[in-house]
Coordinates of C-alpha atoms in Angstrom, one line a residue:
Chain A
X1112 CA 17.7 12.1 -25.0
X1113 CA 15.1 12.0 -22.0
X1114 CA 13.0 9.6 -22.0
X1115 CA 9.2 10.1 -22.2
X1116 CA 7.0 6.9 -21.6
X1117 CA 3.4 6.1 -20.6
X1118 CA 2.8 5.2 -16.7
X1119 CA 2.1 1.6 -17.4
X1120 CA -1.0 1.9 -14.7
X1121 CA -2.3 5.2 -16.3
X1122 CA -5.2 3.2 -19.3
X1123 CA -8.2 3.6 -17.0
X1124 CA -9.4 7.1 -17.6
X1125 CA -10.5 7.9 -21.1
X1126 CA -10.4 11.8 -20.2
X1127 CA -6.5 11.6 -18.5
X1128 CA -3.5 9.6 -18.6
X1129 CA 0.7 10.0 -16.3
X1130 CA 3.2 10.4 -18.3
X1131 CA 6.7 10.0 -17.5
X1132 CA 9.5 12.4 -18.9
X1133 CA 12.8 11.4 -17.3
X1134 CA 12.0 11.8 -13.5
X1135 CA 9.2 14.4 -13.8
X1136 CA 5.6 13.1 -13.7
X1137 CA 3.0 14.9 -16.1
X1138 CA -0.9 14.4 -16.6
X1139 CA -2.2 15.2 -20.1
X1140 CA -6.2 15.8 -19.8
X1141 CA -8.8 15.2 -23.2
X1142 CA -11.7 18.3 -23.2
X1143 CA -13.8 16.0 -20.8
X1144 CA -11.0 15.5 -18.6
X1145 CA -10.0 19.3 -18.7
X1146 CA -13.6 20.1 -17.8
X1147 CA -13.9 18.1 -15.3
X1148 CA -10.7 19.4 -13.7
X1149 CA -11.6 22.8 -13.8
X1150 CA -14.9 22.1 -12.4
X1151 CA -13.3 20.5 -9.5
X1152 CA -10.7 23.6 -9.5
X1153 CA -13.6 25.9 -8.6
X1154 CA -14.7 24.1 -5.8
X1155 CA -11.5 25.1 -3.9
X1156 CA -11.0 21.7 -2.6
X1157 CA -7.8 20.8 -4.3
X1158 CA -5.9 24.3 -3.4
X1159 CA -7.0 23.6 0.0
X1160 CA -6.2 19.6 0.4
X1161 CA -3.0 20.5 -1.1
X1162 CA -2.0 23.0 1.2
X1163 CA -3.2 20.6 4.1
X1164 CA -1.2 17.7 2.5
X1165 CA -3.8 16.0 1.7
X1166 CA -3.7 16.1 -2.1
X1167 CA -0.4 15.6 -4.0
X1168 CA 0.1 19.3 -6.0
X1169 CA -0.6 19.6 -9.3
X1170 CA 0.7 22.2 -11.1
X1171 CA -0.5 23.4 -15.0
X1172 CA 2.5 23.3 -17.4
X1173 CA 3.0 26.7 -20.2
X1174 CA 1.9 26.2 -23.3
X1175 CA 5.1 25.8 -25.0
X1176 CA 5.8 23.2 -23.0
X1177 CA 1.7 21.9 -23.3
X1178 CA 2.8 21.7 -27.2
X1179 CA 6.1 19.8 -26.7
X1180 CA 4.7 17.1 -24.9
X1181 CA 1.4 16.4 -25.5
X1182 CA 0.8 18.0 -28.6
X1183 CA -3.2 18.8 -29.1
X1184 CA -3.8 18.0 -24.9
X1185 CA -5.4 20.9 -23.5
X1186 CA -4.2 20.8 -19.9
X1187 CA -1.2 19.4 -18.7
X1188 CA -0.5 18.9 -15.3
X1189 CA 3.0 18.4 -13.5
X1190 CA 3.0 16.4 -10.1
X1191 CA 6.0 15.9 -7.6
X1192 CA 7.4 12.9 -7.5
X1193 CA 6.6 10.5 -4.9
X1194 CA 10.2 9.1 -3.1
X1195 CA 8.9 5.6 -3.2
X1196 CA 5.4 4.2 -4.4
X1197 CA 4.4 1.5 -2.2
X1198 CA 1.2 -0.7 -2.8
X1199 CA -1.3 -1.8 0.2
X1200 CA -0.1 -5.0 -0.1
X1201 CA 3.3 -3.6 1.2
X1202 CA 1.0 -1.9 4.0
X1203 CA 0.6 -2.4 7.8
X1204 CA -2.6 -2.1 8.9
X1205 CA -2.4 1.2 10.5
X1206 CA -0.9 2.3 7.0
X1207 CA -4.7 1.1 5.3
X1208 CA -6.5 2.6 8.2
X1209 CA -4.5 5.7 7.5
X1210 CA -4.8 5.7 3.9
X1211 CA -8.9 4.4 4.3
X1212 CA -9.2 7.8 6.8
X1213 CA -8.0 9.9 4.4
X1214 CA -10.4 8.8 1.7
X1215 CA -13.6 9.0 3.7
X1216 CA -12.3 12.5 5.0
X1217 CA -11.8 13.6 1.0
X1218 CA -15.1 11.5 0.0
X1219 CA -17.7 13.1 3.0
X1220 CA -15.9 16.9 2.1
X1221 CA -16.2 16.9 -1.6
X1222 CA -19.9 15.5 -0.9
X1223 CA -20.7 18.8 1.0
X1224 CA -19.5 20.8 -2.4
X1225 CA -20.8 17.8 -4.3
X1226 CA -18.4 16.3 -5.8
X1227 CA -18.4 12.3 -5.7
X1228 CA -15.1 10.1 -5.5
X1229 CA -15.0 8.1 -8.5
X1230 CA -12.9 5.7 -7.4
X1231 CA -12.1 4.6 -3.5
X1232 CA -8.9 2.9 -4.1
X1233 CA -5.7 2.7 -1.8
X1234 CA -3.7 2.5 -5.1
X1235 CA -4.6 6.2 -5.0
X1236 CA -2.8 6.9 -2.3
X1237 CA 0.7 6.8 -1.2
X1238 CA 2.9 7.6 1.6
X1239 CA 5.5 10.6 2.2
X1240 CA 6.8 9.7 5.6
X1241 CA 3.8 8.5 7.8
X1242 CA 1.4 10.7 5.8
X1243 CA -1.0 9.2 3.4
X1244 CA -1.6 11.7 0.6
X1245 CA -3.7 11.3 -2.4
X1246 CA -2.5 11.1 -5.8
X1247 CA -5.1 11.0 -8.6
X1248 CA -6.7 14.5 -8.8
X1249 CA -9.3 13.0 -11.8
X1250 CA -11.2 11.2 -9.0
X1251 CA -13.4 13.6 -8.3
X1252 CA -16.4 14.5 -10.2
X1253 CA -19.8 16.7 -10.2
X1254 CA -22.1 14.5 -8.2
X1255 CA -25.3 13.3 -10.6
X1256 CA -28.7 14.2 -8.7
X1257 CA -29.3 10.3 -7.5
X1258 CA -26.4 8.9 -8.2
X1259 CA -25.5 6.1 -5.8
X1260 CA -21.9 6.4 -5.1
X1261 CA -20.3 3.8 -7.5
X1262 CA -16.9 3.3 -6.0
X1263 CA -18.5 2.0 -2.4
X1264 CA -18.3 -1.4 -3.2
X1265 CA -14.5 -1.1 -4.3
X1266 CA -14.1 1.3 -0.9
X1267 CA -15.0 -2.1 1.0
X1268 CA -13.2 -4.6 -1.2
X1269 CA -9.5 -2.8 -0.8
X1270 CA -9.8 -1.0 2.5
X1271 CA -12.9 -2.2 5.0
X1272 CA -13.1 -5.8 4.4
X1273 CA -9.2 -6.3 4.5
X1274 CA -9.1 -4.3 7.6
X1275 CA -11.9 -6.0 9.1
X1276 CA -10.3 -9.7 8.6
X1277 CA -7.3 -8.4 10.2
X1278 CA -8.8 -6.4 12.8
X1279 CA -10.7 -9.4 13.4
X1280 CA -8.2 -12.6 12.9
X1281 CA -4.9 -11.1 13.2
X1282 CA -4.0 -12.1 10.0
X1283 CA -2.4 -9.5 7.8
X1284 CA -4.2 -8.8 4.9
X1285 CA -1.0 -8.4 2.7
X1286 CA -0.7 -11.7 1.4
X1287 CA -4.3 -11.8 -0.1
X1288 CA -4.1 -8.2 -1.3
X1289 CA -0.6 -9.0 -3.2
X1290 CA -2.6 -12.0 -4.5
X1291 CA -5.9 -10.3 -5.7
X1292 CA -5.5 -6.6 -7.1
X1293 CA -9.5 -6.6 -6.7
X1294 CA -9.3 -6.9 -2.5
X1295 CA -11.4 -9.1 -0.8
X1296 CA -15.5 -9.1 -1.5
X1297 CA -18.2 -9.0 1.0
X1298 CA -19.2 -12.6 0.3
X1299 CA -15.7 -14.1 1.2
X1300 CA -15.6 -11.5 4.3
X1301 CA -18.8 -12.9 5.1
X1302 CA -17.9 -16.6 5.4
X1303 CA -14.3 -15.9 7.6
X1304 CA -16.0 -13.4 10.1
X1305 CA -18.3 -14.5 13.2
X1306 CA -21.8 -13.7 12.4
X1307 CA -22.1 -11.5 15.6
X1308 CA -19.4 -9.6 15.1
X1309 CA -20.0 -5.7 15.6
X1310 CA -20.5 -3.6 13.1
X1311 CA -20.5 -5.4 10.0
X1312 CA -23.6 -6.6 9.3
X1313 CA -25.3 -3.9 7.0
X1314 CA -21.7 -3.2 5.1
X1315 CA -20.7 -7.0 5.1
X1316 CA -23.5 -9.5 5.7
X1317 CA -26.0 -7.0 3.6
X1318 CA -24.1 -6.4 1.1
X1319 CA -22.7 -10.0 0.4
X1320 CA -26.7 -10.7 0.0
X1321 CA -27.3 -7.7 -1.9
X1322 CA -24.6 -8.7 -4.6
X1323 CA -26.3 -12.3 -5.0
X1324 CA -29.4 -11.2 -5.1
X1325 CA -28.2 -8.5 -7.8
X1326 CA -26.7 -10.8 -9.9
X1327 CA -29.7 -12.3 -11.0
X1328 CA -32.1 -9.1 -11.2
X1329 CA -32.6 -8.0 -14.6
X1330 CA -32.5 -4.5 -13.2
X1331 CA -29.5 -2.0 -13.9
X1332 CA -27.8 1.2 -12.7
X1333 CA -29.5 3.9 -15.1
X1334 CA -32.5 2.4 -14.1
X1335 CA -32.4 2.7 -10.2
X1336 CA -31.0 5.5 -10.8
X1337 CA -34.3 6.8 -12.0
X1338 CA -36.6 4.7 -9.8
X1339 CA -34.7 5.2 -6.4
X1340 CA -32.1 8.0 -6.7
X1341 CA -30.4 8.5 -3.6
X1342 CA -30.2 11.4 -2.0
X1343 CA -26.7 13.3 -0.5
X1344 CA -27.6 13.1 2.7
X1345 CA -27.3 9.1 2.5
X1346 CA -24.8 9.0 0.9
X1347 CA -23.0 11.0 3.9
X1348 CA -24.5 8.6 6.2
X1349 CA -22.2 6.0 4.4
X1350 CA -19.7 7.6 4.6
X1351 CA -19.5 8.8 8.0
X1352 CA -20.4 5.1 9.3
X1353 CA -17.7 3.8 7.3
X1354 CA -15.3 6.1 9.2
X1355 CA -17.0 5.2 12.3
X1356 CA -16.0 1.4 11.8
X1357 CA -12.9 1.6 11.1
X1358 CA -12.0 4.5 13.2
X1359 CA -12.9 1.9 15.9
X1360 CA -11.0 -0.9 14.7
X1361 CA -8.4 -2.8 17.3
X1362 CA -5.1 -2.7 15.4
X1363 CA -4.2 -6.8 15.2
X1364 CA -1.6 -8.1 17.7
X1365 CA -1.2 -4.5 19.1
X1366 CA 2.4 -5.1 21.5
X1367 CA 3.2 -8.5 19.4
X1368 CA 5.7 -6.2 17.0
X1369 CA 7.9 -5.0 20.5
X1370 CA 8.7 -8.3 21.2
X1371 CA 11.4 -7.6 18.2
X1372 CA 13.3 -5.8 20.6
X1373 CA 14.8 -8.8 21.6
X1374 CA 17.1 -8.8 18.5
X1375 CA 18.5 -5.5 19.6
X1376 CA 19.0 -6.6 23.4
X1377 CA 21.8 -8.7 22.0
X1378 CA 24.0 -6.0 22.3
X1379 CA 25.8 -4.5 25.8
X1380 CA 25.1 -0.6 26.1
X1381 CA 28.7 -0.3 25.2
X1382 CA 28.3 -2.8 21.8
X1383 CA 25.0 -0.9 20.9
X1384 CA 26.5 2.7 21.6
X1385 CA 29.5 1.3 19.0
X1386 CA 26.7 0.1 16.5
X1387 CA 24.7 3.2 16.4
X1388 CA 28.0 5.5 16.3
X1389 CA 29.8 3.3 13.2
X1390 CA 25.6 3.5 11.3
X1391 CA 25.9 7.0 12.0
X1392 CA 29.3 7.8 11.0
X1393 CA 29.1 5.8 7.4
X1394 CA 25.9 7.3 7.0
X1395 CA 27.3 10.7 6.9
X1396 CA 30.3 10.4 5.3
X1397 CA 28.4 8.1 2.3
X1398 CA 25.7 11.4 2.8
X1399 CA 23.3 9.7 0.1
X1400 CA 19.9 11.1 -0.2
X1401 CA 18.1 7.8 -0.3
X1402 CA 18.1 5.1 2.2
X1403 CA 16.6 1.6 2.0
X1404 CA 16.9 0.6 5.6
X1405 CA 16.2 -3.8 4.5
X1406 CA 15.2 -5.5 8.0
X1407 CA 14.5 -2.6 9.5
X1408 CA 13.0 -4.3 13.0
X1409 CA 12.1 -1.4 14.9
X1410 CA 13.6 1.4 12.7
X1411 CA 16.7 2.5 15.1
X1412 CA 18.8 2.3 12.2
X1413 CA 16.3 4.3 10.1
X1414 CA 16.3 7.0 12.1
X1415 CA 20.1 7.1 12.3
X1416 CA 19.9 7.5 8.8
X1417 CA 17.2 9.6 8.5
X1418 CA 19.4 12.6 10.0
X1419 CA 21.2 12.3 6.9
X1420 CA 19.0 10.9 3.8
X1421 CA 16.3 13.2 2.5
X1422 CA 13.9 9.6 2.3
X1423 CA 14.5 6.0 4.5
X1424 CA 12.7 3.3 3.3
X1425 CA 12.2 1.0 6.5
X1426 CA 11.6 -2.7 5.6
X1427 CA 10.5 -5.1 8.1
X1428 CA 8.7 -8.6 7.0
X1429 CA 6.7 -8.3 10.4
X1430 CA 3.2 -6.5 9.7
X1431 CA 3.1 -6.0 13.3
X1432 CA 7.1 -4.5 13.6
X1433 CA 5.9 -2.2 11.4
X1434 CA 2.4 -1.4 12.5
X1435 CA 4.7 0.2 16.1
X1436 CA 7.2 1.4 14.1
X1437 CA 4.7 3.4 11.7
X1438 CA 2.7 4.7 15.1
X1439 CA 5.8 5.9 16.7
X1440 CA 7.6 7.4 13.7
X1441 CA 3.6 9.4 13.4
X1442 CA 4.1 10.3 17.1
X1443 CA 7.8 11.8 16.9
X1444 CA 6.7 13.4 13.4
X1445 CA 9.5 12.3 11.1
X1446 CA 8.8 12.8 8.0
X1447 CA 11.9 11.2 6.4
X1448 CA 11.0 7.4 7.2
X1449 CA 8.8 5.9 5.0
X1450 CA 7.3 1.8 6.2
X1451 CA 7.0 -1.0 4.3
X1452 CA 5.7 -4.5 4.9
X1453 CA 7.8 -6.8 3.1
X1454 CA 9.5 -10.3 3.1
X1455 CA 12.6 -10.1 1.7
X1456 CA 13.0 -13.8 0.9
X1457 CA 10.2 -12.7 -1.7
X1458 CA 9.9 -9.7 -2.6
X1459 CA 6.5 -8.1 -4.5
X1460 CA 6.6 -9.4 -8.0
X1461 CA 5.0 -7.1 -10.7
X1462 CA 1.5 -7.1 -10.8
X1463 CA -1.6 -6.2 -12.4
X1464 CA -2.4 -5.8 -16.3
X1465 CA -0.1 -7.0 -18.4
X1466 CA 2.2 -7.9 -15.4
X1467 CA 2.9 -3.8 -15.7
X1468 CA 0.4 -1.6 -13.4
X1469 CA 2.1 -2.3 -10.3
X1470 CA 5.8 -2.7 -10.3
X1471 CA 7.9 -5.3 -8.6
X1472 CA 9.6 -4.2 -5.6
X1473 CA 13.1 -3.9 -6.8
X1474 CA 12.3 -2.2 -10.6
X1475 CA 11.2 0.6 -8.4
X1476 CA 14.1 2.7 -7.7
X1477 CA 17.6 1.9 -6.3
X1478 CA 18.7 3.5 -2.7
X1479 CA 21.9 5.3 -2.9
X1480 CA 22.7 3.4 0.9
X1481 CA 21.5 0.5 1.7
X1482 CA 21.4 -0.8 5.4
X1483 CA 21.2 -4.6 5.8
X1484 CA 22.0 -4.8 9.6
X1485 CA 21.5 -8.3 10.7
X1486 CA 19.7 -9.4 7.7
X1487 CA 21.4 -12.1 6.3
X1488 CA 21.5 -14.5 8.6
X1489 CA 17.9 -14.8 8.3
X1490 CA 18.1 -15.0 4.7
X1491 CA 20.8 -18.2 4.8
X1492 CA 19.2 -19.9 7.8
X1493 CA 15.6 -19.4 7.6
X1494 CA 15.0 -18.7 4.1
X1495 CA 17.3 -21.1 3.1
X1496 CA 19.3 -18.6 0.4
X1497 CA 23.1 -18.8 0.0
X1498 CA 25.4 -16.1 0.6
X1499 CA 26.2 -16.7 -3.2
X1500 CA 22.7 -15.2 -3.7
X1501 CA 21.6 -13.1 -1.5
X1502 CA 25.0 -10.7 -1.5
X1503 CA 24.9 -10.2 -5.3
X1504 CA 21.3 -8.7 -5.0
X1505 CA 22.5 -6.6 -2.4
X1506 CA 25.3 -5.5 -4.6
X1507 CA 23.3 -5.2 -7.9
X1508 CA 20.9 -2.6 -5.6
X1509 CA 23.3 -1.1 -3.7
X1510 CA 26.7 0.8 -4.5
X1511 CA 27.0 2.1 -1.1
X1512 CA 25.9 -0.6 2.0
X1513 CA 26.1 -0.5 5.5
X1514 CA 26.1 -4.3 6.5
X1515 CA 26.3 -6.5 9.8
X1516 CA 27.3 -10.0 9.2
X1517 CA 26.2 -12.5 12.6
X1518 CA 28.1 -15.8 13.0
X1519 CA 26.5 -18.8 13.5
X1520 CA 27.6 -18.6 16.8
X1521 CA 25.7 -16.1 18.1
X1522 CA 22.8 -16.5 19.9
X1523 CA 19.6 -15.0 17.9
X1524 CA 21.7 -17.1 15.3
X1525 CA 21.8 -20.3 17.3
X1526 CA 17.9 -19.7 18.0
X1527 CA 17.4 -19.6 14.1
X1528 CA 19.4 -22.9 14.0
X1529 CA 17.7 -24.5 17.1
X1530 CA 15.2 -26.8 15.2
X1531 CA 17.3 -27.2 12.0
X1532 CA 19.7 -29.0 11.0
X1533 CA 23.3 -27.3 9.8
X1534 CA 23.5 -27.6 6.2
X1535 CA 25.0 -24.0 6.3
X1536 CA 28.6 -24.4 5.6
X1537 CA 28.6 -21.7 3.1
X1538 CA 27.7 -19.4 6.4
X1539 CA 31.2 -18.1 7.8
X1540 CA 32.6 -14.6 8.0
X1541 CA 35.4 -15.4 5.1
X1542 CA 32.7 -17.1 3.0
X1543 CA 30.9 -13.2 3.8
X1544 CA 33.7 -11.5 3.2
X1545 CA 35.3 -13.0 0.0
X1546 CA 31.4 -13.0 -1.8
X1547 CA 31.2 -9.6 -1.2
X1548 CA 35.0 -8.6 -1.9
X1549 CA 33.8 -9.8 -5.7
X1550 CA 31.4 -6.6 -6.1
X1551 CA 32.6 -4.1 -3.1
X1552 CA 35.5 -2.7 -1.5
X1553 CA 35.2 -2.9 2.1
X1554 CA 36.1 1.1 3.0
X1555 CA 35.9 -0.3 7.1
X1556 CA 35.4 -3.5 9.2
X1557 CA 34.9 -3.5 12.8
X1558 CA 33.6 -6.0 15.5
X1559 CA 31.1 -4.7 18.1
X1560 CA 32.0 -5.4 21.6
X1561 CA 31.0 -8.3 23.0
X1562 CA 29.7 -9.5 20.5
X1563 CA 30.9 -12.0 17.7
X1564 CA 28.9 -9.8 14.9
X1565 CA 31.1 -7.5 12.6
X1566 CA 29.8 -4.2 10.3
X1567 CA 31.3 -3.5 7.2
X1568 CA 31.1 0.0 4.8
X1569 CA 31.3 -0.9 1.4
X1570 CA 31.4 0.6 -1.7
X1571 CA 31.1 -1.4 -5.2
X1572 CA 34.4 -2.0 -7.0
X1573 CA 34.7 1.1 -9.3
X1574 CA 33.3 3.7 -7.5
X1575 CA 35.7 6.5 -7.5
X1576 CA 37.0 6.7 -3.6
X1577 CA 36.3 9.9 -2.1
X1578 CA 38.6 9.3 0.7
Chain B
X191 CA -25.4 -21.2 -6.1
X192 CA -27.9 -20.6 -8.6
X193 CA -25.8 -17.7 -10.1
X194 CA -23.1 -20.6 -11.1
X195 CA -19.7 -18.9 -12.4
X196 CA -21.1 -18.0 -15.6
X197 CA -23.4 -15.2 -14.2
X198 CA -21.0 -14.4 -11.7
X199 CA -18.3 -13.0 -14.1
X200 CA -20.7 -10.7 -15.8
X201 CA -22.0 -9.2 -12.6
X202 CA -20.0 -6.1 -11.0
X203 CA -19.0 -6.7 -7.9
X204 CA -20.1 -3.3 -6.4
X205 CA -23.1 -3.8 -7.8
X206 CA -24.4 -5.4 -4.4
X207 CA -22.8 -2.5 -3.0
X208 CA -25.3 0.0 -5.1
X209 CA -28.4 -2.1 -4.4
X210 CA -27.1 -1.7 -0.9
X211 CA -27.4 1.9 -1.0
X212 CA -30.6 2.1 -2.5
X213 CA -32.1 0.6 0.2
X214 CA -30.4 3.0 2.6
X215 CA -32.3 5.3 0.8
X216 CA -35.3 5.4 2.0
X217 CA -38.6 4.0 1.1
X218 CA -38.6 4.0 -2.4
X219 CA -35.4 2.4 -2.3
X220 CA -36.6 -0.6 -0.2
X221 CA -39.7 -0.8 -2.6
X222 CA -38.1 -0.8 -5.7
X223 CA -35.6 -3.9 -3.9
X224 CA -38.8 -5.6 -2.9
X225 CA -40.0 -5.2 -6.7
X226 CA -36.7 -6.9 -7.7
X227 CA -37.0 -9.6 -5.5
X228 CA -40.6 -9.6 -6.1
X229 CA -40.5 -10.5 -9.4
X230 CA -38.4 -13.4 -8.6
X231 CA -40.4 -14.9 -5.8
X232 CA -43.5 -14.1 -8.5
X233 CA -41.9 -15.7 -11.1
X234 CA -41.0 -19.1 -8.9
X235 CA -44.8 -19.5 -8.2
X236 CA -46.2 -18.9 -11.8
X237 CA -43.4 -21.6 -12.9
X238 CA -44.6 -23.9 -9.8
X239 CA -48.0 -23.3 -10.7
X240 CA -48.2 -24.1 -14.6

């Protein structure tokens, strides 16, 4: 029996609500929700964002099919399946600019057929390859003659302030947006921004007093509504001055994320020729069609697998690694690797309502290859976590790894080491090899030249060999 | 803060964002925000007075 189950996230909308039936990912509409997709229908806009890729498809289910599974619904949609939701607290900053882009674009070209965007939130949108798409297709409604547009102040909460602080400081934003679902407000932008800074005085410094100011008016929406409606063409201003901002934006630390390369000039053309050719090899033979690529640096080894995955999900903990890996990956227009900012000492927990809405990194999907080239060595030295740890996790996610163990010897290992003391006795290649000879077979083990690292294919204990 | 954390939690917090627009919006926008704050700064001098 398939399973059907409500998208824990989906509780918002009275008028529409995700449903889940096995993989497939359905949207039942109520008559209000109905109405206002067919409304939005007639516009034209979602036939056209979808053929631009804008817009994740939609596509209406028969009737029969209506009845079975959502019995008395009068529209059902069907959507494609995303290869791996991501949240914009697993985002670079060019991701949020990409992903804040896209919304104004959708927000300022429904306005012209007026339609409003309900909500302005990057948990609308996620990411197939480098290309933001949006995913809700109930966030669009009839504009109201006057109507202010109600989702600006969650537009700068998730995606300008956030990009402003960072933009600004250098500091990611991904750590407060993992803590705070709700982004950061104006006030709090406000306070950690210089006063003078360009362009942020009417959408931060305004609006920070505007919100105090509000909160102790006795006044309310339906009544400014009526006593200062605002008209379309303001509302365009917004939103073209928005795009303006953050179009201009200086990404943070732009060069910082190439310095990574150093961890790949360990290797002597001949030792890195040897590494690409055995990542390659494995990868084709093990010919999964999902890839987590887990300290992905800057994505060589993603791209190696993308010739043979239909989805790599590159992880780097560096916001900046993956800020130039994201641009480049853009530039060469590969649309297999997907980016994600994440630490992998801790990964995103669940999050949201409930602990449900947004899920925790590792309930989301398991890769059928998992890369960890060079990964646990920064686990056991700088994170502190034992091989007895960190290679069962591996193994519980993965039945099919690529991995690259670096002895303590080496000397990006020796650099990790530098300022520590050596509590690491757990940390030699047979202490590697006989904790992962517990879950996997090792299928090949070879040591690149010059080097003292060594890459193993493995394949968990029970898998039926194909060789 | 006046507002103290009571208040706070039953204010939106786009509602700054919507007063924000209204005063984008022209001149009756910016009166009706003077009228809010108007009857504020009205409402601190009748309480100074009395």
């Amino acid at each position: 029996l398939t399973r059907f189950r409500r998208n824990p996230a989906s509780f918002r909308d009275p008028d529409a609500s995700v449903f889940h039936h096995g993989d497939r990912v359905l949207r039942a509409f109520q008559n209000a929700g109905k109405k206002r997709y067919d409304e939005f229908s007639a516009s034209g806009l979602p036939e056209k964002w979808t053929a631009g890729g804008s817009l994740l498809p939609s596509s209406p289910l028969s009737d029969e099919e209506r009845e079975r599974f959502a019995p008395g619904a009068p529209l059902l949609l069907e959507h494609p399946r995303i290869p791996f939701l991501s949240w914009c607290y697993e985002w670079s900053f060019e991701m949020l600019r990409a992903a804040a882009l896209l919304e104004l674009d959708l927000f300022l070209e429904a306005l012209e057929k007026d339609f409003l965007l309900k909500d302005a939130t990057p948990y609308n949108v996620q990411f197939r390859g480098t290309d933001p798409v949006h995913i809700d297709v109930t966030s669009f409604a009839r504009r109201e003659e006057g109507s202010p547009w109600l989702a600006y102040g969650q537009f700068c909460h998730l995606f300008l302030n956030p990009l402003l602080l960072s933009a600004s400081t250098g500091i990611p934003f991904t750590s407060r947006l993992r803590g705070s679902l709700g982004g950061i407000s104006p006030g709090e932008t406000r306070k950690l921004l210089p006063w003078y800074r360009r362009g942020i005085f009417l959408d931060v410094t305004l609006q920070a007093w505007a919100q105090r100011s509000f909160s102790r008016s006795d006044s309310s929406l339906s009544r400014l509504k009526k006593e200062a409606p605002v008209r379309r063409e303001s509302l365009a201003r917004t939103g073209r001055r928005l795009r303006r901002i953050i179009h201009r934006l200086r990404r943070p630390n732009p060069g910082r994320g190439w310095s990574r390369y150093e961890d790949e000039k360990i290797y002597s053309a001949e030792g890195a020729e040897f590494k690409d050719a055995f990542v390659d090899r494995w990868c084709g033979s093990f010919a999964p069609s999902t890839v987590w690529d887990l300290g992905c640096n800057t994505g060589r080894y993603s791209r190696i697998a993308a010739r043979h995955a239909d989805h790599v999900l590159a992880v780097d903990a560096s916001s900046e690694t993956i800020d130039e890996l994201f641009l480049a990956l853009r530039g060469e227009g590969n649309r297999t690797v997907q980016c994600l900012v994440m630490d992998l000492a801790d990964p995103s927990p669940a999050r949201g309502w409930a602990g449900r809405e947004r899920e925790a990194f590792t309930d989301r999907g398991k890769p059928g290859l998992l890369l960890a080239l060079a990964l646990f060595h920064h686990l056991r030295i700088a994170a502190g976590i034992p091989l007895r740890e960190s290679l069962p996790w591996m193994a519980k996610r993965a039945e099919k790894a690529i991995l690259e163990f670096v002895p303590k010897e080496d000397r990006m290992a020796r650099r990790l080491l530098q300022w520590r003391e050596d509590i690491f006795d757990d940390y030699t290649a047979e202490g590697f090899e006989s904790e992962l000879k517990k879950s996997h077979r090792i299928l090949e083990r070879a040591a690149i030249p010059g080097t003292g690292r060594v890459l193993y294919a493995v394949e968990a204990e029970g898998q039926k060999s194909r060789r | 803060m006046e507002g103290g954390i009571f208040l706070t939690a039953y204010v939106d917090p786009g509602a700054g964002g919507l007063l924000l627009q209204i005063i984008f919006g022209g001149l009756a926008g910016l009166a009706v925000v003077i009228k809010l704050q108007w009857s504020r700064i009205a409402g601190f001098f009748r309480r100074k007075s009395r």
